[in-house]
Amino acid sequence: MSSGWGAPDEAPTRLVLLRHGQTPMSVERRFAGRGDIPLTDAGHAQAAAVAHRLASWPIDVVVSSPLARARDTAAHAAEVLGLPVEVDEGFVETDFGDWEGMTFAEARELAPDDVDRWLADTGTGPPGGESFAAVAARVGAAREALVERHRGRTVLVVSHVTPIKVVVQQAMLAPLSALYRMHLDTACLTEVDCFADGPMVVRSLNDTAHLA
């Protein structure tokens, strides 16, 4: 794999990663994994704002997680861009299992040992859920397949906190524990370039200028 310092062999595939808009769960800071929750009115307004910003960007493809909050966010952008939405199961959020819908404090009160193990080991998932290591493997495979399908194009990927963080973590060659050191706001943009000769380059992270 190239170190990233040399000239790339061709134009990169640019991933424009968009976290979905606000939901009732994000307002209350609850675990929101596979539950198919809707956007709030504010979430739709955020999605419209980011769509307006993206209208002038050279987006070639729109891809979305299958969950409604991502698909509804993607629909705003797709309408402005005049593009269809391609659903990709690989970019779905982490399955938080028994903790779905809980706050962190509620999960810790219910099962403090399970929470401690989850925080200490990215290979451990919530009871009945998915570990971050499993998410990373899934998202990495989805990203590679996406880049292969749309090589050299600019792809808007509407997804969730963990999958977006994983793409950044893998681009930076950081340990998986780096997921705990990133923050992503609702409806934020993150850009990552993927070069055919190996390296990925993070261009921006948690950009919310359109929400100002």
PDB file of C-alpha atoms in Angstrom, residues 19-20 93-94 159-167 179 182-186:
ATOM      1  CA  ARG A  19     -24.999  11.883   9.116  1.00  0.00           C
ATOM      2  CA  HIS A  20     -28.801  11.850   9.081  1.00  0.00           C
ATOM      3  CA  GLU A  93     -26.002   1.792  12.157  1.00  0.00           C
ATOM      4  CA  THR A  94     -24.640  -0.490  14.887  1.00  0.00           C
ATOM      5  CA  SER A 159     -25.394   7.065   7.151  1.00  0.00           C
ATOM      6  CA  HIS A 160     -24.996   7.131  10.931  1.00  0.00           C
ATOM      7  CA  VAL A 161     -22.461   7.996  13.622  1.00  0.00           C
ATOM      8  CA  THR A 162     -20.603   4.684  13.876  1.00  0.00           C
ATOM      9  CA  PRO A 163     -20.233   3.846  10.163  1.00  0.00           C
ATOM     10  CA  ILE A 164     -18.998   7.373   9.385  1.00  0.00           C
ATOM     11  CA  LYS A 165     -16.515   7.266  12.257  1.00  0.00           C
ATOM     12  CA  VAL A 166     -15.289   3.876  11.043  1.00  0.00           C
ATOM     13  CA  VAL A 167     -14.530   5.235   7.557  1.00  0.00           C
ATOM     14  CA  LEU A 179     -14.147   5.912  17.596  1.00  0.00           C
ATOM     15  CA  MET A 182     -14.665  11.578  17.575  1.00  0.00           C
ATOM     16  CA  HIS A 183     -17.861  13.616  17.716  1.00  0.00           C
ATOM     17  CA  LEU A 184     -20.344  13.926  14.859  1.00  0.00           C
ATOM     18  CA  ASP A 185     -23.326  16.283  14.965  1.00  0.00           C
ATOM     19  CA  THR A 186     -26.609  15.480  13.270  1.00  0.00           C
TER      20      THR A 186
END
